[in-house]
Short mmCIF file of C-alpha atoms in Angstrom, two decimals:
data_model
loop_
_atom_site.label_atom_id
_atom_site.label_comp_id
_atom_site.label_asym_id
_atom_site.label_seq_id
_atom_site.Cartn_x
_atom_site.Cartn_y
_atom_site.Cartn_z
CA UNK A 26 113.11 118.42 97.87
CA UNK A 27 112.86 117.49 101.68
CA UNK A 28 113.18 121.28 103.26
CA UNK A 29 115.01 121.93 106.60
CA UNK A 30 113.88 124.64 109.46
CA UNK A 31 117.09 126.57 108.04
CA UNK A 32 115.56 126.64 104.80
CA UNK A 33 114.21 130.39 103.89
CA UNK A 34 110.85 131.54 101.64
CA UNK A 35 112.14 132.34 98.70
CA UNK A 36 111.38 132.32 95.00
CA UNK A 37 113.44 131.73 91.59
CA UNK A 38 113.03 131.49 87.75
CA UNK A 39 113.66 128.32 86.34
CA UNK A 40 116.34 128.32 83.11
CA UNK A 41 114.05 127.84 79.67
CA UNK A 42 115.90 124.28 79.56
CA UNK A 43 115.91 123.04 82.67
CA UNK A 44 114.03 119.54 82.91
CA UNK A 45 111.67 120.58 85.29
CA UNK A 46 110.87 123.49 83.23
CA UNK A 47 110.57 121.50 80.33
CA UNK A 48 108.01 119.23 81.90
CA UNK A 49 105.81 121.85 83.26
CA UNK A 50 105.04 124.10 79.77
CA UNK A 51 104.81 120.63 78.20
CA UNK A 52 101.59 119.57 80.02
CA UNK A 53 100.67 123.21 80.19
CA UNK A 54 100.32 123.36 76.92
CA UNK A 55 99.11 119.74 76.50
CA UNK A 56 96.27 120.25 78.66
CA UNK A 57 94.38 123.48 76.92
CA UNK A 58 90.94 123.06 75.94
CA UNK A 59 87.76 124.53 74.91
CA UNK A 60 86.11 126.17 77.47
CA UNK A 61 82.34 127.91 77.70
CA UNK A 62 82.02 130.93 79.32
CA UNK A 63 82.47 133.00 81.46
CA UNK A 64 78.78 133.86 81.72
CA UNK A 65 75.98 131.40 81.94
CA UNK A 66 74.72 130.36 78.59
CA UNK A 67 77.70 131.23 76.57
CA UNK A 68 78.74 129.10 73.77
CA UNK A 69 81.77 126.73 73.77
CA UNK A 70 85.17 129.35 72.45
CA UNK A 71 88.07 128.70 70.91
CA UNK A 72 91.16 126.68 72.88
CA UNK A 73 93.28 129.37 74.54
CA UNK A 74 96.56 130.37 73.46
CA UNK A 75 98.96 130.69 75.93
CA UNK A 76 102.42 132.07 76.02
CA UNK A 77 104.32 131.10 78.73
CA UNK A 78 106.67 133.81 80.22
CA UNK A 79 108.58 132.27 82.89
CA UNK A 80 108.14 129.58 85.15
CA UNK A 81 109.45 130.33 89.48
CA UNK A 82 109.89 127.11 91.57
CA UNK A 83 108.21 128.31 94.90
CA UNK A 84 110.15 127.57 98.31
CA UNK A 85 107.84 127.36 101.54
CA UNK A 86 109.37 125.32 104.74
CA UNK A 87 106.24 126.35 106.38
CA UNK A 88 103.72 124.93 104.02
CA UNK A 89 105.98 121.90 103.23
CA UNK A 90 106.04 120.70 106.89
CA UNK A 91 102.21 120.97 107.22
CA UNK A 92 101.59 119.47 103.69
CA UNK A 93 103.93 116.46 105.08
CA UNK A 94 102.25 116.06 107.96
CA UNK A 95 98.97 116.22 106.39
CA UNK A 96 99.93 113.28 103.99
CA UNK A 97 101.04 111.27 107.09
CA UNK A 98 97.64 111.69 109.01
CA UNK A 99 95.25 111.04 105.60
CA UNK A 100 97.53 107.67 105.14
CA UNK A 101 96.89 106.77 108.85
CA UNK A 102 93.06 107.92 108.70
CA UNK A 103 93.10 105.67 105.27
CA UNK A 104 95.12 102.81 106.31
CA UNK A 105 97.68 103.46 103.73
CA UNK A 106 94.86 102.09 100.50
CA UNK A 107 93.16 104.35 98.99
CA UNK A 108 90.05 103.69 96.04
CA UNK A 109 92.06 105.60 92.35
CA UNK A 110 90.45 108.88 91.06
CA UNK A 111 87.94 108.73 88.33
CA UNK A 112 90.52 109.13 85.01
CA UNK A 113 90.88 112.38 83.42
CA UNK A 114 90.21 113.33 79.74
CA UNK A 115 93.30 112.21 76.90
CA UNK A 116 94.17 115.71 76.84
CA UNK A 117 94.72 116.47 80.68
CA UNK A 118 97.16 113.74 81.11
CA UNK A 119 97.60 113.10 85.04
CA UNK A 120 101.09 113.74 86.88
CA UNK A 121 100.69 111.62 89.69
CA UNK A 122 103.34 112.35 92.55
CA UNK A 123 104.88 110.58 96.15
CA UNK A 124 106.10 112.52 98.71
CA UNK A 125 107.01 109.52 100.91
CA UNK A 126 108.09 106.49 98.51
CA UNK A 127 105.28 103.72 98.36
CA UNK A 128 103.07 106.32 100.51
CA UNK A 129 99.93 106.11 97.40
CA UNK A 130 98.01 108.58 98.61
CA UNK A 131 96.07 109.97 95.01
CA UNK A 132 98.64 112.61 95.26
CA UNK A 133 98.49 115.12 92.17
CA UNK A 134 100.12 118.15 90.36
CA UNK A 135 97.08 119.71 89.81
CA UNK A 136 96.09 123.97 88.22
CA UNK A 137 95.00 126.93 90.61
CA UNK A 138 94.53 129.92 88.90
CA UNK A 139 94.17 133.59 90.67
CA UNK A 140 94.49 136.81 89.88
CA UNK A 141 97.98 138.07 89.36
CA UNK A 142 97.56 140.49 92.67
CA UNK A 143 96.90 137.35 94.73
CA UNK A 144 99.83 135.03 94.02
CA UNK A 145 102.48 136.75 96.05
CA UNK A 146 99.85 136.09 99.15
CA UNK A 147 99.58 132.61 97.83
CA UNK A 148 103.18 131.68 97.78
CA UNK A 149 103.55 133.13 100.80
CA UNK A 150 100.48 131.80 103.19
CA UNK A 151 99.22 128.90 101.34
CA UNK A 152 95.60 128.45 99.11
CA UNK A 153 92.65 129.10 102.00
CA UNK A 154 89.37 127.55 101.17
CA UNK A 155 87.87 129.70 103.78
CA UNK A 156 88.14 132.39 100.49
CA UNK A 157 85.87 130.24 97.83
CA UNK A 158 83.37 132.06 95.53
CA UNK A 159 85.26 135.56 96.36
CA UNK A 160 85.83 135.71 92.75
CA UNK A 161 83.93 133.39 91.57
CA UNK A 162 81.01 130.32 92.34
CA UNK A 163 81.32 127.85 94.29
CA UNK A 164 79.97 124.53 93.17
CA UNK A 165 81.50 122.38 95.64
CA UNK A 166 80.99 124.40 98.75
CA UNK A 167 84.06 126.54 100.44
CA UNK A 168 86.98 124.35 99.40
CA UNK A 169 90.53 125.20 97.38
CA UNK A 170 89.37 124.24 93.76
CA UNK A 171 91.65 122.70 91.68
CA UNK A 172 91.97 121.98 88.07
CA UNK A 173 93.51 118.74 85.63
CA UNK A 174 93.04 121.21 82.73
CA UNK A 175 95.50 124.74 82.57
CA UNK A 176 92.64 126.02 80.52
CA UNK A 177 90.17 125.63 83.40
CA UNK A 178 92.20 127.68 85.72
CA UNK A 179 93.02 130.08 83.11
CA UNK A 180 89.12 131.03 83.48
CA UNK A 181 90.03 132.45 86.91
CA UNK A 182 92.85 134.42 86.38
CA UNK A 183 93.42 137.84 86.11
CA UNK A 184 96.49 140.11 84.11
CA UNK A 185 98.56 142.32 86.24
CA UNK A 186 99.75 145.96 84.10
CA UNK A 187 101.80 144.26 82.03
CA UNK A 188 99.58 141.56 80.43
CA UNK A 189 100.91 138.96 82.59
CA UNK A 190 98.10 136.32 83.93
CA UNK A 191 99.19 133.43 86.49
CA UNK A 192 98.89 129.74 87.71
CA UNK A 193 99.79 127.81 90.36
CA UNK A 194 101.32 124.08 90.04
CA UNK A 195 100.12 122.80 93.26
CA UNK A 196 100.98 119.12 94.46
CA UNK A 197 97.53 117.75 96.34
CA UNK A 198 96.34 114.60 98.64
CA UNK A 199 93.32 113.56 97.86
CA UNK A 200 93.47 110.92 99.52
CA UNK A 201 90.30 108.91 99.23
CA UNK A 202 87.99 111.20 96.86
CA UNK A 203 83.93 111.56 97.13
CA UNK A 204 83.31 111.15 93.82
CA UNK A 205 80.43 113.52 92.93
CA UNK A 206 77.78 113.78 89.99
CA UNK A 207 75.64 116.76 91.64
CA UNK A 208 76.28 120.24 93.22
CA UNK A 209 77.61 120.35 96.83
CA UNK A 210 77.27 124.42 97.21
CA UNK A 211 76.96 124.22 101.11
CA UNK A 212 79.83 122.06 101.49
CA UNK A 213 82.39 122.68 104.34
CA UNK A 214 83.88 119.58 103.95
CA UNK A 215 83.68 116.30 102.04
CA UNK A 216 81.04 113.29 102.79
CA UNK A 217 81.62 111.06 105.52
CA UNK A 218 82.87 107.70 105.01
CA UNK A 219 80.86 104.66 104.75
CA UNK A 220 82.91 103.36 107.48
CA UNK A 221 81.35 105.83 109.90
CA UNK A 222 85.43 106.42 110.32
CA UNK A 223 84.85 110.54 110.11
CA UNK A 224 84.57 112.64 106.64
CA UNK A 225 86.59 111.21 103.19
CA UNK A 226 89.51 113.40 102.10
CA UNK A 227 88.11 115.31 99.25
CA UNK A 228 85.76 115.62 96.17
CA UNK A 229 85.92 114.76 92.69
CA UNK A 230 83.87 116.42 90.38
CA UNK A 231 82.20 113.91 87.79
CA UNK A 232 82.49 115.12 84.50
CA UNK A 233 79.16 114.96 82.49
CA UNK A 234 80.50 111.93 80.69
CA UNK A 235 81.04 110.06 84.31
CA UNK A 236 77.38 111.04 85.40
CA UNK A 237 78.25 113.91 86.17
CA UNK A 238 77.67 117.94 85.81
CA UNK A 239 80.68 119.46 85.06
CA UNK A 240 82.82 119.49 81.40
CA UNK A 241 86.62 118.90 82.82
CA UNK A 242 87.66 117.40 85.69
CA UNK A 243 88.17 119.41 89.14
CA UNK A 244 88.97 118.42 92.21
CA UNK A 245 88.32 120.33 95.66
CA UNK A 246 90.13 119.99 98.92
CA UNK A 247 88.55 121.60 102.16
CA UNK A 248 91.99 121.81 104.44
CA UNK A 249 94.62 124.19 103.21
CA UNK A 250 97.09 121.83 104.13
CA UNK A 251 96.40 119.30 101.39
CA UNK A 252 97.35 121.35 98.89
CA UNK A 253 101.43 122.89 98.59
CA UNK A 254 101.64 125.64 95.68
CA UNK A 255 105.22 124.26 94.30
CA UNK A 256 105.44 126.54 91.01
CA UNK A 257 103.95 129.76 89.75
CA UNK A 258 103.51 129.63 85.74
CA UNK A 259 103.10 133.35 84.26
CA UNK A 260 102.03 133.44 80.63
CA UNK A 261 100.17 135.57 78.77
CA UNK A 262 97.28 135.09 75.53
CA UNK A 263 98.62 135.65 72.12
CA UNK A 264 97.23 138.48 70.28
CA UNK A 265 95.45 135.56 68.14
CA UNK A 266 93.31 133.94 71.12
CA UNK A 267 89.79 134.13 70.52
CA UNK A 268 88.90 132.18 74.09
CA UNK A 269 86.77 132.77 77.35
CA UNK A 270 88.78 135.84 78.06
CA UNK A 271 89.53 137.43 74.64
CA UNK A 272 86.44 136.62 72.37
CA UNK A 273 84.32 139.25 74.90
#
């Protein structure tokens, strides 16, 4: 929903059978895969099994009107055409999005995942690329990574005390993508256009099977205005799960 400046921060817990809550576990569940990791060299594990909790639809006038007005510059900067994304793997099905009707801007619902202590700072001041590789490497340089697989963000999450781990639905413009097939690890932003028009809108990682050098497909904004966390999924492994986190 459109927000006004009346509209307040706030959080709430979507009903197990609301439609919207439907949709999400859905393609949560949908998109799990196998994974390697997390250290360098280790083998392929098991598919995760995760057990969603509850799902919070996350309110933010603030990063709403920036997000909107970022969508509104990226379709001036790309004269409202933009080239499609590289397509994503059977299981990661995409869920494309428009936040202005007939504005096709590659906009996505796309996985951030964080430790649990994080996401209340998260919901509240938005995903800050200026923080990439705290936890974790950076590949693509210091960008917000994002994720067409749950499982892939699941990698970079952390429990809080009572088991619970955390992901963030985030709608993104990507507006027009540098597709990539190498390493960008001093990356501040994305390449520049052809056009000699300034610097393209984001990255998208290749996937080995594309040319590329990474397994799933991931995608990496540089402005923390492209991306809009809009729900927070908590879940937790069944006792069962032999994957990245619990086969250690």
């Amino acid at each position: 929903p459109m927000l006004s400046r009346y509209s307040t921060v706030h959080k709430s817990v979507l009903a197990d059978d609301d439609a919207t809550a439907e949709l999400l576990k859905g393609h949560f569940e949908l998109s799990v895969t196998r994974h390697r990791g997390p250290a360098q060299g280790d083998p392929h594990r098991e598919a995760p099994k995760l057990e969603v909790v509850r799902i919070e639809r996350l309110v933010n006038p603030r990063l709403q009107e920036k997000y909107l007005a970022e969508v509104q510059d990226i379709a001036g900067l790309c004269e409202r055409k933009v080239s499609p994304l590289p397509p994503v793997v059977e299981h990661a099905t995409e869920v494309k999005v428009q936040s202005f009707p007939g504005l096709k801007l590659n906009e996505r619902l796309l996985y951030h995942g964080a430790p649990s202590d994080l996401i209340e700072r998260l919901r509240l001041q938005g995903l800050d690329p200026r923080r990439a590789g705290s936890h974790f490497g950076a590949l693509y340089g210091c960008g917000v990574y994002l994720a067409a697989n749950s499982s892939k963000s699941d990698i970079y999450t952390k429990p809080n005390a009572d088991g619970e781990r955390c992901i963030l639905v985030v709608r993104a413009c990507l507006g027009e993508a540098y597709q990539a097939k190498s390493p960008m690890r001093q990356a501040l932003m994305p390449p520049e256009r052809p056009d000699g028009r300034g610097a393209l809108n984001s990255v998208a990682a290749l996937r080995t099977d594309q040319g590329g050098c990474v397994e799933h497909s991931e995608y990496i904004v540089y402005q923390s205005s492209q991306c809009l966390p809009e729900y927070a999924i908590w879940y937790k492994h069944a006792s069962a799960c032999r994957c990245t986190h619990c086969a250690r």
